[in-house]
CSV table of C-alpha atoms in Angstrom, one decimal:
chain,number,residue,atom,x,y,z
A,246,MET,CA,1.1,52.0,-46.6
A,247,THR,CA,3.4,49.7,-44.6
A,248,HIS,CA,4.5,52.6,-42.5
A,249,ARG,CA,0.9,53.5,-41.6
A,250,ARG,CA,0.2,50.0,-40.4
A,251,TRP,CA,3.1,49.6,-38.0
A,252,PHE,CA,0.6,49.5,-35.1
A,253,THR,CA,-1.3,46.5,-36.6
A,254,PRO,CA,0.7,43.8,-34.6
A,255,TRP,CA,0.3,45.8,-31.4
A,256,LEU,CA,-3.5,45.9,-31.9
A,257,LEU,CA,-3.5,42.1,-32.3
A,258,ILE,CA,-1.6,41.5,-29.1
A,259,ALA,CA,-3.2,44.3,-27.2
A,260,PRO,CA,-6.0,42.2,-25.5
A,261,ALA,CA,-3.4,39.5,-24.3
A,262,LEU,CA,-1.0,42.3,-23.2
A,263,VAL,CA,-3.7,44.1,-21.2
A,264,TRP,CA,-4.8,40.8,-19.6
A,265,LEU,CA,-1.1,40.1,-18.7
A,266,LEU,CA,-0.6,43.5,-17.2
A,267,VAL,CA,-3.8,43.6,-15.2
A,268,PHE,CA,-3.9,40.1,-13.9
A,269,THR,CA,-0.3,39.1,-13.7
A,270,VAL,CA,2.2,41.9,-13.7
A,271,TRP,CA,0.3,44.4,-11.5
A,272,PRO,CA,-0.8,41.8,-8.8
A,273,SER,CA,2.9,40.7,-8.6
A,274,ILE,CA,4.1,44.2,-8.1
A,275,ASN,CA,1.3,45.0,-5.7
A,276,THR,CA,2.3,41.8,-3.6
A,277,VAL,CA,5.8,43.1,-3.3
A,278,ILE,CA,4.6,46.5,-2.2
A,279,LEU,CA,2.1,45.0,0.3
A,280,SER,CA,4.7,42.8,1.9
A,281,PHE,CA,6.4,45.9,3.4
A,282,THR,CA,3.1,47.2,4.9
A,283,ASN,CA,0.6,46.2,7.6
A,284,ALA,CA,-2.3,46.4,5.1
A,285,ARG,CA,-5.7,44.8,5.8
A,286,PRO,CA,-8.7,44.2,3.6
A,287,LEU,CA,-10.5,47.2,4.9
A,288,GLY,CA,-7.5,49.5,5.3
A,289,GLY,CA,-4.6,50.7,3.3
A,290,GLY,CA,-2.0,50.2,5.9
A,291,HIS,CA,1.4,51.9,6.2
A,292,PHE,CA,5.0,51.0,5.6
A,293,VAL,CA,6.5,48.8,8.3
A,294,GLY,CA,9.8,47.8,6.6
A,295,LEU,CA,11.0,44.3,7.2
A,296,GLN,CA,8.6,43.6,10.2
A,297,ASN,CA,6.6,41.0,8.2
A,298,PHE,CA,9.7,39.1,7.2
A,299,GLN,CA,11.0,39.2,10.8
A,300,ARG,CA,7.7,37.9,12.0
A,301,ALA,CA,7.9,35.0,9.4
A,302,LEU,CA,11.3,34.0,10.8
A,303,ASN,CA,9.7,33.4,14.2
A,304,ASP,CA,6.5,31.8,13.0
A,305,ASP,CA,6.4,28.2,14.1
A,306,GLN,CA,3.4,27.6,11.8
A,307,LEU,CA,5.5,28.7,8.8
A,308,GLY,CA,8.2,26.3,9.8
A,309,ASP,CA,5.8,23.4,9.8
A,310,ALA,CA,4.3,24.5,6.5
A,311,LEU,CA,7.7,24.7,4.9
A,312,LEU,CA,8.6,21.3,6.2
A,313,ASN,CA,5.4,19.9,4.9
A,314,SER,CA,6.0,21.4,1.5
A,315,VAL,CA,9.6,20.2,1.3
A,316,ILE,CA,8.6,16.6,2.3
A,317,TYR,CA,5.8,16.8,-0.3
A,318,MET,CA,8.3,17.7,-3.0
A,319,VAL,CA,11.0,15.2,-1.9
A,320,ILE,CA,8.5,12.3,-2.1
A,321,CYS,CA,6.5,13.4,-5.1
A,322,LEU,CA,9.5,14.3,-7.3
A,323,PRO,CA,11.0,10.7,-7.8
A,324,LEU,CA,7.6,9.0,-7.8
A,325,LEU,CA,6.0,11.3,-10.4
A,326,THR,CA,9.2,11.4,-12.5
A,327,VAL,CA,9.8,7.6,-12.8
A,328,LEU,CA,6.4,6.0,-12.5
A,329,PRO,CA,4.7,7.9,-15.4
A,330,LEU,CA,7.7,7.0,-17.6
A,331,LEU,CA,7.2,3.3,-16.9
A,332,MET,CA,3.5,3.7,-17.5
A,333,ALA,CA,4.1,5.4,-20.8
A,334,LEU,CA,6.4,2.6,-21.9
A,335,LEU,CA,3.7,0.1,-21.0
A,336,VAL,CA,0.8,1.8,-22.8
A,337,GLN,CA,3.0,2.8,-25.8
A,338,LYS,CA,2.9,-0.9,-26.9
A,339,ARG,CA,0.3,-1.9,-29.4
A,340,LEU,CA,-1.5,-4.6,-27.5
A,341,PRO,CA,-5.2,-5.6,-27.6
A,342,GLY,CA,-7.2,-3.5,-25.2
A,343,ILE,CA,-4.4,-1.0,-24.5
A,344,THR,CA,-6.8,1.9,-25.3
A,345,PHE,CA,-8.8,1.0,-22.2
A,346,PHE,CA,-5.7,1.2,-20.0
A,347,ARG,CA,-4.7,4.5,-21.5
A,348,THR,CA,-8.1,5.9,-20.7
A,349,ALA,CA,-8.2,4.4,-17.2
A,350,PHE,CA,-4.8,5.8,-16.4
A,351,TYR,CA,-5.8,9.3,-17.6
A,352,THR,CA,-9.2,9.5,-16.0
A,353,PRO,CA,-8.1,10.8,-12.6
A,354,VAL,CA,-6.5,13.8,-14.4
A,355,ILE,CA,-9.7,15.1,-15.8
A,356,ALA,CA,-11.5,14.7,-12.5
A,357,SER,CA,-11.8,17.8,-10.2
A,358,ALA,CA,-9.1,17.8,-7.5
A,359,VAL,CA,-11.7,18.7,-4.9
A,360,VAL,CA,-14.0,15.9,-5.9
A,361,VAL,CA,-11.2,13.4,-5.9
A,362,ALA,CA,-10.0,14.6,-2.5
A,363,LEU,CA,-13.5,14.3,-1.1
A,364,ILE,CA,-13.7,10.7,-2.3
A,365,TRP,CA,-10.3,9.9,-0.8
A,366,GLY,CA,-11.5,11.4,2.4
A,367,TRP,CA,-14.5,9.0,2.5
A,368,VAL,CA,-12.2,6.1,1.6
A,369,LEU,CA,-9.6,6.9,4.2
A,370,ASP,CA,-12.0,7.9,7.1
A,371,GLU,CA,-11.8,5.8,10.2
A,372,ARG,CA,-15.1,4.2,9.2
A,373,GLY,CA,-14.1,4.3,5.5
A,374,LEU,CA,-13.4,1.5,3.0
A,375,VAL,CA,-9.7,1.0,3.7
A,376,ASN,CA,-10.0,0.7,7.4
A,377,GLY,CA,-13.2,-1.4,7.1
A,378,ILE,CA,-11.6,-4.0,4.7
A,379,ALA,CA,-8.3,-4.1,6.7
A,380,GLN,CA,-10.2,-4.8,9.9
A,381,ARG,CA,-12.4,-7.4,8.4
A,382,LEU,CA,-9.3,-9.2,7.0
A,383,GLY,CA,-7.7,-9.0,10.4
A,384,ILE,CA,-4.8,-6.8,9.1
A,385,LEU,CA,-5.7,-4.1,11.6
A,386,ASN,CA,-7.1,-4.3,15.1
A,387,GLN,CA,-8.2,-0.7,15.1
A,388,ALA,CA,-8.7,1.9,12.5
A,389,LEU,CA,-5.7,4.0,11.4
A,390,PRO,CA,-6.2,7.7,11.8
A,391,PHE,CA,-5.3,8.6,8.2
A,392,LEU,CA,-7.1,12.0,8.4
A,393,THR,CA,-6.3,12.9,12.0
A,394,ASP,CA,-2.6,12.0,12.4
A,395,ARG,CA,-0.1,14.6,11.3
A,396,TRP,CA,2.2,12.3,9.3
A,397,LEU,CA,-0.5,9.9,8.0
A,398,LEU,CA,-2.6,12.9,6.8
A,399,LEU,CA,0.5,14.3,4.9
A,400,LEU,CA,1.3,10.9,3.4
A,401,SER,CA,-2.4,10.4,2.4
A,402,ALA,CA,-2.3,13.8,0.6
A,403,ILE,CA,0.9,12.8,-1.1
A,404,GLY,CA,-0.6,9.5,-2.3
A,405,LEU,CA,-3.6,11.5,-3.7
A,406,THR,CA,-1.3,13.8,-5.6
A,407,VAL,CA,0.8,11.0,-7.0
A,408,TRP,CA,-2.3,9.0,-8.0
A,409,LYS,CA,-4.0,12.0,-9.7
A,410,GLY,CA,-0.8,13.1,-11.5
A,411,LEU,CA,0.4,9.8,-13.0
A,412,GLY,CA,-1.8,10.1,-16.1
A,413,TYR,CA,-0.9,13.7,-16.8
A,414,TYR,CA,2.8,13.1,-16.8
A,415,MET,CA,2.3,9.8,-18.6
A,416,ILE,CA,0.9,11.8,-21.6
A,417,ILE,CA,3.9,14.1,-21.6
A,418,TYR,CA,6.3,11.1,-21.7
A,419,LEU,CA,4.3,9.5,-24.4
A,420,SER,CA,4.9,12.4,-26.7
A,421,ALA,CA,8.6,12.3,-25.9
A,422,LEU,CA,8.8,8.6,-26.5
A,423,GLY,CA,7.2,9.1,-29.9
A,424,ASN,CA,10.1,11.3,-30.9
A,425,ILE,CA,12.7,8.6,-30.3
A,426,GLY,CA,13.7,7.0,-33.6
A,427,ARG,CA,12.7,3.4,-33.9
A,428,GLU,CA,16.0,2.7,-35.7
A,429,LEU,CA,17.9,3.5,-32.5
A,430,HIS,CA,16.2,0.7,-30.6
A,431,GLU,CA,16.7,-1.6,-33.6
A,432,ALA,CA,20.4,-0.8,-33.9
A,433,ALA,CA,20.9,-1.4,-30.2
A,434,ALA,CA,19.1,-4.7,-30.4
A,435,VAL,CA,21.3,-5.7,-33.3
A,436,ASP,CA,24.3,-4.9,-31.2
A,437,GLY,CA,23.1,-7.3,-28.6
A,438,ALA,CA,21.5,-4.8,-26.1
A,439,GLY,CA,18.7,-6.3,-24.0
A,440,ALA,CA,15.5,-4.4,-23.0
A,441,PHE,CA,17.0,-3.0,-19.9
A,442,ARG,CA,20.2,-1.7,-21.6
A,443,ARG,CA,18.1,-0.2,-24.4
A,444,PHE,CA,16.1,1.6,-21.7
A,445,LEU,CA,19.3,3.0,-20.1
A,446,HIS,CA,21.1,4.0,-23.2
A,447,VAL,CA,18.4,4.8,-25.7
A,448,THR,CA,15.1,5.6,-23.9
A,449,LEU,CA,16.5,7.7,-21.0
A,450,PRO,CA,18.8,9.9,-23.1
A,451,GLY,CA,15.8,10.4,-25.5
A,452,VAL,CA,13.5,11.7,-22.7
A,453,ARG,CA,16.1,13.5,-20.7
A,454,ASN,CA,14.8,17.0,-21.5
A,455,THR,CA,11.3,15.8,-20.8
A,456,MET,CA,12.3,14.4,-17.4
A,457,LEU,CA,13.7,17.8,-16.6
A,458,LEU,CA,10.5,19.5,-17.6
A,459,VAL,CA,8.5,17.0,-15.6
A,460,SER,CA,10.7,17.5,-12.5
A,461,VAL,CA,10.2,21.3,-12.7
A,462,LEU,CA,6.5,21.0,-13.0
A,463,ILE,CA,6.3,18.5,-10.1
A,464,SER,CA,8.5,20.7,-7.8
A,465,VAL,CA,6.4,23.8,-8.4
A,466,SER,CA,3.1,21.9,-7.9
A,467,ALA,CA,4.4,20.1,-4.7
A,468,LEU,CA,5.6,23.3,-3.1
A,469,ARG,CA,2.3,25.1,-4.0
A,470,VAL,CA,0.0,22.2,-2.9
A,471,PHE,CA,-3.4,23.3,-1.5
A,472,SER,CA,-6.5,21.4,-2.5
A,473,GLU,CA,-5.4,18.0,-1.3
A,474,LEU,CA,-4.4,19.0,2.2
A,475,TYR,CA,-7.2,21.5,2.6
A,476,VAL,CA,-10.0,19.0,1.7
A,477,LEU,CA,-8.5,16.0,3.5
A,478,SER,CA,-8.1,18.1,6.7
A,479,ASP,CA,-11.5,19.7,6.2
A,480,GLY,CA,-9.8,23.1,6.1
A,481,THR,CA,-8.2,22.8,9.5
A,482,GLY,CA,-4.7,21.9,8.4
A,483,GLY,CA,-4.7,18.7,10.5
A,484,PRO,CA,-4.1,18.3,14.2
A,485,GLY,CA,-3.0,21.7,15.6
A,486,GLY,CA,-2.9,23.0,12.1
A,487,ARG,CA,0.5,21.4,11.6
A,488,ASP,CA,-0.3,19.9,8.2
A,489,MET,CA,-0.8,23.2,6.5
A,490,SER,CA,1.1,24.0,3.3
A,491,VAL,CA,2.5,27.4,2.7
A,492,VAL,CA,-0.4,28.2,0.4
A,493,MET,CA,-2.9,27.2,3.1
A,494,LEU,CA,-1.1,29.5,5.5
A,495,ILE,CA,-1.3,32.4,3.0
A,496,GLN,CA,-5.0,31.8,2.5
A,497,MET,CA,-5.6,31.7,6.3
A,498,TYR,CA,-3.9,35.1,6.9
A,499,SER,CA,-5.4,36.8,3.9
A,500,ARG,CA,-9.1,35.8,4.2
A,501,GLY,CA,-11.9,37.7,6.0
A,502,PHE,CA,-12.3,41.3,6.9
A,503,THR,CA,-9.5,41.1,9.6
A,504,GLY,CA,-7.0,39.4,7.4
A,505,HIS,CA,-3.3,40.4,7.4
A,506,LEU,CA,-2.7,41.2,3.7
A,507,GLY,CA,0.8,42.5,4.4
A,508,TYR,CA,2.0,39.4,6.2
A,509,ALA,CA,0.3,37.1,3.6
A,510,SER,CA,2.1,39.0,0.9
A,511,ALA,CA,5.4,38.5,2.7
A,512,LEU,CA,4.7,34.8,2.9
A,513,SER,CA,3.9,34.8,-0.9
A,514,LEU,CA,7.4,36.3,-1.6
A,515,LEU,CA,9.0,33.7,0.6
A,516,LEU,CA,7.2,30.9,-1.2
A,517,PHE,CA,8.4,32.4,-4.5
A,518,VAL,CA,12.0,32.2,-3.3
A,519,VAL,CA,11.6,28.7,-2.0
A,520,THR,CA,10.0,27.6,-5.3
A,521,VAL,CA,12.8,29.2,-7.4
A,522,GLY,CA,15.5,27.4,-5.4
A,523,PRO,CA,14.8,23.8,-6.6
A,524,LEU,CA,14.3,25.0,-10.2
A,525,LEU,CA,17.7,26.6,-10.3
A,526,LEU,CA,19.2,23.4,-8.8
A,527,LEU,CA,17.5,21.2,-11.4
A,528,LEU,CA,18.7,23.5,-14.2
A,529,ARG,CA,22.3,23.4,-12.8
A,530,LEU,CA,22.3,19.6,-12.6
A,531,ASP,CA,21.0,19.5,-16.1
A,532,ARG,CA,23.8,21.7,-17.4
A,533,LYS,CA,26.4,19.5,-15.6
A,534,ALA,CA,24.9,16.4,-17.1
A,535,ALA,CA,24.9,17.9,-20.6
């Protein structure tokens, strides 16, 4: 009887396996194949070798996009690694009304990224709330071009990403803090350790693996940013298209009936390589610290 039912486990995982093969494995393989062709949406294309990758090396737009993505990651990584931990320590305390602050901190997470970006666009517009208040208070003589200056637009998108991600990573840290034994803090307090020393020698070691996980998630998200920059720049990628992320560049080349699917696929592979680099570095640093 047991021998006849050897296929039962395979039947149970078959739907998930088919889904994985059709929507993950095959598209990944197809992307690699297309990256060596000049395929277009309405044509199969033919093999062109490394031409797409050679074109990418000479693409100034790709250089700007990679720079934007790296700056995005470098700024978001420390902010979204440290600030949510401090917020988690704050809301972990059992204080009157703390539930309200937990809800308030998490609310941006459940809001749509596009809707939040549209609201930020209205607030940061030259006639928006920020410029209006700053000019009325005499802080500014003229409106700042948050959405039309290359670097201000990039920093505005980074601010949006940080603001929206704080609550999400705070929840992850809360679960990690709950696993730190209370007796460890009590023992450290008995030994004369103050709040700051307990944070350094009890809390941080207790959430070390969680900090690595958060760092990986932030790095991947920052390098693959799309919605924030796309909505804030109204799909243009900022002045001269210099605020595009790599994902925006891939989308630009792959859309429409005249899109360059081969080149877009090559950019996708390059983005994959760029994304894997920081992850390997973080894992190596974690092993050295262990």
